[in-house]
């Protein structure tokens, strides 16, 4: 845990603040989804339908047409399609990150390098600039392409606290010339932070992101941390997630109080066709304007328990679930596929 003094008027917005829209990218034949397009398209349509119950969707798509039957249940007034090439669909990690400067929103455009040069990212890295150039994003864009940062690697409470993992932010395949202190100072500078919480433990098998925080632990209102737990001593994640839970239990708020903690179950193992475990987690939910949209994995008891635990943290929100077994086949889930855009950042 690092505590610092916020000397700026910048503020990184919490996900539970009101959004104007949610950004997604449609899976297409030039992505890794090519072999399972029908299956994943159905999943994306379900996510979009859930979001548009209380919000709008901005959907990035290539020049090829989206089959209209896929989105026939979507209110066309709540769906805006923007033509642009993409390498992949994980907008959480290459979409704009919103800050307030003197109370007015700006979007930060960080460099996305395919989770440490693991995958191509040439098109995805241009998406935020493209949205600004087309005028869909009307807020000023801050060019921060000198620093690699993915949206799934950071969590905030909107009051100057940031939660992240050292395995991701300190990975040599991202900002390898910078020390931990230098990365902290950059985060403070860009987001106006006064409190940084580092998790050193926590990892899921099959995770390509080097332990993104949004698969492990999430901040919630009222000084709450929701985290992925593991109580099965025979599970390969047991030791790592128990260590992570121990770290979280020691975290203190800026006022020196312990956080309220809510533990989510770990889904039973989901394996790919080669028998390798996939990184399924309930922590990868999206906080929408009046709902929590949570991934489920055809595990009725654990799916229900996870939704009940989230309801404790968000009693005023409706809990909506989407079967994300298709998404997990490409090692991501629902939160990874979405990025919220706040009021006064877009022109619609």
JSON list of N, CA and C in Angstrom, two decimals, residues 28-65:
[
{"chain": "A", "resi": 28, "resn": "UNK", "atom": "N", "xyz": [-15.30, -10.16, -35.64]},
{"chain": "A", "resi": 28, "resn": "UNK", "atom": "CA", "xyz": [-15.41, -10.34, -37.09]},
{"chain": "A", "resi": 28, "resn": "UNK", "atom": "C", "xyz": [-14.36, -11.35, -37.57]},
{"chain": "A", "resi": 29, "resn": "UNK", "atom": "N", "xyz": [-14.38, -11.63, -38.84]},
{"chain": "A", "resi": 29, "resn": "UNK", "atom": "CA", "xyz": [-13.59, -12.73, -39.41]},
{"chain": "A", "resi": 29, "resn": "UNK", "atom": "C", "xyz": [-12.09, -12.47, -39.37]},
{"chain": "A", "resi": 30, "resn": "UNK", "atom": "N", "xyz": [-11.67, -11.22, -39.17]},
{"chain": "A", "resi": 30, "resn": "UNK", "atom": "CA", "xyz": [-10.23, -10.92, -39.10]},
{"chain": "A", "resi": 30, "resn": "UNK", "atom": "C", "xyz": [-9.73, -10.87, -37.66]},
{"chain": "A", "resi": 31, "resn": "UNK", "atom": "N", "xyz": [-10.53, -11.37, -36.72]},
{"chain": "A", "resi": 31, "resn": "UNK", "atom": "CA", "xyz": [-10.11, -11.47, -35.33]},
{"chain": "A", "resi": 31, "resn": "UNK", "atom": "C", "xyz": [-9.92, -12.94, -34.97]},
{"chain": "A", "resi": 32, "resn": "UNK", "atom": "N", "xyz": [-9.45, -13.17, -33.75]},
{"chain": "A", "resi": 32, "resn": "UNK", "atom": "CA", "xyz": [-9.28, -14.55, -33.28]},
{"chain": "A", "resi": 32, "resn": "UNK", "atom": "C", "xyz": [-10.61, -15.27, -33.08]},
{"chain": "A", "resi": 33, "resn": "UNK", "atom": "N", "xyz": [-11.72, -14.55, -33.26]},
{"chain": "A", "resi": 33, "resn": "UNK", "atom": "CA", "xyz": [-13.05, -15.15, -33.14]},
{"chain": "A", "resi": 33, "resn": "UNK", "atom": "C", "xyz": [-13.48, -15.86, -34.41]},
{"chain": "A", "resi": 34, "resn": "UNK", "atom": "N", "xyz": [-12.68, -15.83, -35.45]},
{"chain": "A", "resi": 34, "resn": "UNK", "atom": "CA", "xyz": [-13.11, -16.31, -36.76]},
{"chain": "A", "resi": 34, "resn": "UNK", "atom": "C", "xyz": [-13.67, -17.73, -36.72]},
{"chain": "A", "resi": 35, "resn": "UNK", "atom": "N", "xyz": [-13.10, -18.59, -35.91]},
{"chain": "A", "resi": 35, "resn": "UNK", "atom": "CA", "xyz": [-13.51, -20.00, -35.90]},
{"chain": "A", "resi": 35, "resn": "UNK", "atom": "C", "xyz": [-14.82, -20.24, -35.15]},
{"chain": "A", "resi": 36, "resn": "UNK", "atom": "N", "xyz": [-15.31, -19.21, -34.44]},
{"chain": "A", "resi": 36, "resn": "UNK", "atom": "CA", "xyz": [-16.53, -19.38, -33.64]},
{"chain": "A", "resi": 36, "resn": "UNK", "atom": "C", "xyz": [-17.41, -18.13, -33.70]},
{"chain": "A", "resi": 37, "resn": "UNK", "atom": "N", "xyz": [-17.51, -17.53, -34.89]},
{"chain": "A", "resi": 37, "resn": "UNK", "atom": "CA", "xyz": [-18.20, -16.25, -35.02]},
{"chain": "A", "resi": 37, "resn": "UNK", "atom": "C", "xyz": [-19.66, -16.32, -34.60]},
{"chain": "A", "resi": 38, "resn": "UNK", "atom": "N", "xyz": [-20.37, -17.35, -35.01]},
{"chain": "A", "resi": 38, "resn": "UNK", "atom": "CA", "xyz": [-21.79, -17.43, -34.67]},
{"chain": "A", "resi": 38, "resn": "UNK", "atom": "C", "xyz": [-22.00, -17.47, -33.16]},
{"chain": "A", "resi": 39, "resn": "UNK", "atom": "N", "xyz": [-21.18, -18.29, -32.50]},
{"chain": "A", "resi": 39, "resn": "UNK", "atom": "CA", "xyz": [-21.33, -18.45, -31.05]},
{"chain": "A", "resi": 39, "resn": "UNK", "atom": "C", "xyz": [-21.03, -17.15, -30.31]},
{"chain": "A", "resi": 40, "resn": "UNK", "atom": "N", "xyz": [-19.95, -16.49, -30.68]},
{"chain": "A", "resi": 40, "resn": "UNK", "atom": "CA", "xyz": [-19.58, -15.28, -29.96]},
{"chain": "A", "resi": 40, "resn": "UNK", "atom": "C", "xyz": [-20.48, -14.10, -30.33]},
{"chain": "A", "resi": 41, "resn": "UNK", "atom": "N", "xyz": [-20.98, -14.07, -31.56]},
{"chain": "A", "resi": 41, "resn": "UNK", "atom": "CA", "xyz": [-21.90, -13.01, -31.96]},
{"chain": "A", "resi": 41, "resn": "UNK", "atom": "C", "xyz": [-23.17, -13.06, -31.13]},
{"chain": "A", "resi": 42, "resn": "UNK", "atom": "N", "xyz": [-23.65, -14.26, -30.84]},
{"chain": "A", "resi": 42, "resn": "UNK", "atom": "CA", "xyz": [-24.83, -14.40, -29.98]},
{"chain": "A", "resi": 42, "resn": "UNK", "atom": "C", "xyz": [-24.56, -13.85, -28.58]},
{"chain": "A", "resi": 43, "resn": "UNK", "atom": "N", "xyz": [-23.34, -14.11, -28.07]},
{"chain": "A", "resi": 43, "resn": "UNK", "atom": "CA", "xyz": [-22.97, -13.59, -26.76]},
{"chain": "A", "resi": 43, "resn": "UNK", "atom": "C", "xyz": [-22.92, -12.07, -26.78]},
{"chain": "A", "resi": 44, "resn": "UNK", "atom": "N", "xyz": [-22.32, -11.49, -27.80]},
{"chain": "A", "resi": 44, "resn": "UNK", "atom": "CA", "xyz": [-22.23, -10.03, -27.89]},
{"chain": "A", "resi": 44, "resn": "UNK", "atom": "C", "xyz": [-23.62, -9.41, -27.99]},
{"chain": "A", "resi": 45, "resn": "UNK", "atom": "N", "xyz": [-24.50, -10.04, -28.75]},
{"chain": "A", "resi": 45, "resn": "UNK", "atom": "CA", "xyz": [-25.87, -9.52, -28.86]},
{"chain": "A", "resi": 45, "resn": "UNK", "atom": "C", "xyz": [-26.55, -9.52, -27.50]},
{"chain": "A", "resi": 46, "resn": "UNK", "atom": "N", "xyz": [-26.30, -10.55, -26.70]},
{"chain": "A", "resi": 46, "resn": "UNK", "atom": "CA", "xyz": [-26.90, -10.61, -25.36]},
{"chain": "A", "resi": 46, "resn": "UNK", "atom": "C", "xyz": [-26.34, -9.52, -24.46]},
{"chain": "A", "resi": 47, "resn": "UNK", "atom": "N", "xyz": [-25.04, -9.25, -24.55]},
{"chain": "A", "resi": 47, "resn": "UNK", "atom": "CA", "xyz": [-24.43, -8.19, -23.76]},
{"chain": "A", "resi": 47, "resn": "UNK", "atom": "C", "xyz": [-25.02, -6.83, -24.15]},
{"chain": "A", "resi": 48, "resn": "UNK", "atom": "N", "xyz": [-25.13, -6.59, -25.45]},
{"chain": "A", "resi": 48, "resn": "UNK", "atom": "CA", "xyz": [-25.67, -5.32, -25.93]},
{"chain": "A", "resi": 48, "resn": "UNK", "atom": "C", "xyz": [-27.11, -5.14, -25.48]},
{"chain": "A", "resi": 49, "resn": "UNK", "atom": "N", "xyz": [-27.90, -6.21, -25.55]},
{"chain": "A", "resi": 49, "resn": "UNK", "atom": "CA", "xyz": [-29.29, -6.14, -25.11]},
{"chain": "A", "resi": 49, "resn": "UNK", "atom": "C", "xyz": [-29.38, -5.80, -23.63]},
{"chain": "A", "resi": 50, "resn": "UNK", "atom": "N", "xyz": [-28.51, -6.40, -22.82]},
{"chain": "A", "resi": 50, "resn": "UNK", "atom": "CA", "xyz": [-28.52, -6.11, -21.38]},
{"chain": "A", "resi": 50, "resn": "UNK", "atom": "C", "xyz": [-28.12, -4.66, -21.11]},
{"chain": "A", "resi": 51, "resn": "UNK", "atom": "N", "xyz": [-27.11, -4.17, -21.80]},
{"chain": "A", "resi": 51, "resn": "UNK", "atom": "CA", "xyz": [-26.65, -2.79, -21.58]},
{"chain": "A", "resi": 51, "resn": "UNK", "atom": "C", "xyz": [-27.74, -1.80, -21.96]},
{"chain": "A", "resi": 52, "resn": "UNK", "atom": "N", "xyz": [-28.42, -2.05, -23.09]},
{"chain": "A", "resi": 52, "resn": "UNK", "atom": "CA", "xyz": [-29.39, -1.07, -23.60]},
{"chain": "A", "resi": 52, "resn": "UNK", "atom": "C", "xyz": [-30.69, -1.06, -22.81]},
{"chain": "A", "resi": 53, "resn": "UNK", "atom": "N", "xyz": [-30.81, -1.89, -21.79]},
{"chain": "A", "resi": 53, "resn": "UNK", "atom": "CA", "xyz": [-31.95, -1.73, -20.88]},
{"chain": "A", "resi": 53, "resn": "UNK", "atom": "C", "xyz": [-31.91, -0.37, -20.19]},
{"chain": "A", "resi": 54, "resn": "UNK", "atom": "N", "xyz": [-30.69, 0.15, -19.95]},
{"chain": "A", "resi": 54, "resn": "UNK", "atom": "CA", "xyz": [-30.59, 1.42, -19.23]},
{"chain": "A", "resi": 54, "resn": "UNK", "atom": "C", "xyz": [-29.51, 2.34, -19.79]},
{"chain": "A", "resi": 55, "resn": "UNK", "atom": "N", "xyz": [-29.00, 2.03, -20.98]},
{"chain": "A", "resi": 55, "resn": "UNK", "atom": "CA", "xyz": [-27.90, 2.83, -21.50]},
{"chain": "A", "resi": 55, "resn": "UNK", "atom": "C", "xyz": [-27.85, 2.69, -23.01]},
{"chain": "A", "resi": 56, "resn": "UNK", "atom": "N", "xyz": [-26.93, 3.43, -23.63]},
{"chain": "A", "resi": 56, "resn": "UNK", "atom": "CA", "xyz": [-26.68, 3.29, -25.06]},
{"chain": "A", "resi": 56, "resn": "UNK", "atom": "C", "xyz": [-25.38, 2.54, -25.30]},
{"chain": "A", "resi": 57, "resn": "UNK", "atom": "N", "xyz": [-25.25, 2.03, -26.50]},
{"chain": "A", "resi": 57, "resn": "UNK", "atom": "CA", "xyz": [-24.04, 1.31, -26.90]},
{"chain": "A", "resi": 57, "resn": "UNK", "atom": "C", "xyz": [-23.44, 1.97, -28.14]},
{"chain": "A", "resi": 58, "resn": "UNK", "atom": "N", "xyz": [-22.15, 2.21, -28.08]},
{"chain": "A", "resi": 58, "resn": "UNK", "atom": "CA", "xyz": [-21.40, 2.59, -29.26]},
{"chain": "A", "resi": 58, "resn": "UNK", "atom": "C", "xyz": [-20.62, 1.35, -29.68]},
{"chain": "A", "resi": 59, "resn": "UNK", "atom": "N", "xyz": [-20.88, 0.88, -30.89]},
{"chain": "A", "resi": 59, "resn": "UNK", "atom": "CA", "xyz": [-20.34, -0.38, -31.36]},
{"chain": "A", "resi": 59, "resn": "UNK", "atom": "C", "xyz": [-19.38, -0.14, -32.51]},
{"chain": "A", "resi": 60, "resn": "UNK", "atom": "N", "xyz": [-18.13, -0.52, -32.31]},
{"chain": "A", "resi": 60, "resn": "UNK", "atom": "CA", "xyz": [-17.13, -0.41, -33.37]},
{"chain": "A", "resi": 60, "resn": "UNK", "atom": "C", "xyz": [-17.22, -1.67, -34.23]},
{"chain": "A", "resi": 61, "resn": "UNK", "atom": "N", "xyz": [-17.23, -1.47, -35.55]},
{"chain": "A", "resi": 61, "resn": "UNK", "atom": "CA", "xyz": [-17.33, -2.61, -36.46]},
{"chain": "A", "resi": 61, "resn": "UNK", "atom": "C", "xyz": [-16.51, -2.32, -37.71]},
{"chain": "A", "resi": 62, "resn": "UNK", "atom": "N", "xyz": [-16.00, -3.36, -38.36]},
{"chain": "A", "resi": 62, "resn": "UNK", "atom": "CA", "xyz": [-15.28, -3.15, -39.61]},
{"chain": "A", "resi": 62, "resn": "UNK", "atom": "C", "xyz": [-16.25, -2.79, -40.73]},
{"chain": "A", "resi": 63, "resn": "UNK", "atom": "N", "xyz": [-15.74, -2.64, -41.92]},
{"chain": "A", "resi": 63, "resn": "UNK", "atom": "CA", "xyz": [-16.58, -2.22, -43.04]},
{"chain": "A", "resi": 63, "resn": "UNK", "atom": "C", "xyz": [-17.66, -3.24, -43.37]},
{"chain": "A", "resi": 64, "resn": "UNK", "atom": "N", "xyz": [-17.42, -4.51, -43.07]},
{"chain": "A", "resi": 64, "resn": "UNK", "atom": "CA", "xyz": [-18.43, -5.51, -43.33]},
{"chain": "A", "resi": 64, "resn": "UNK", "atom": "C", "xyz": [-19.65, -5.27, -42.45]},
{"chain": "A", "resi": 65, "resn": "UNK", "atom": "N", "xyz": [-20.82, -5.61, -42.97]},
{"chain": "A", "resi": 65, "resn": "UNK", "atom": "CA", "xyz": [-22.07, -5.36, -42.25]},
{"chain": "A", "resi": 65, "resn": "UNK", "atom": "C", "xyz": [-22.24, -6.34, -41.09]}
]
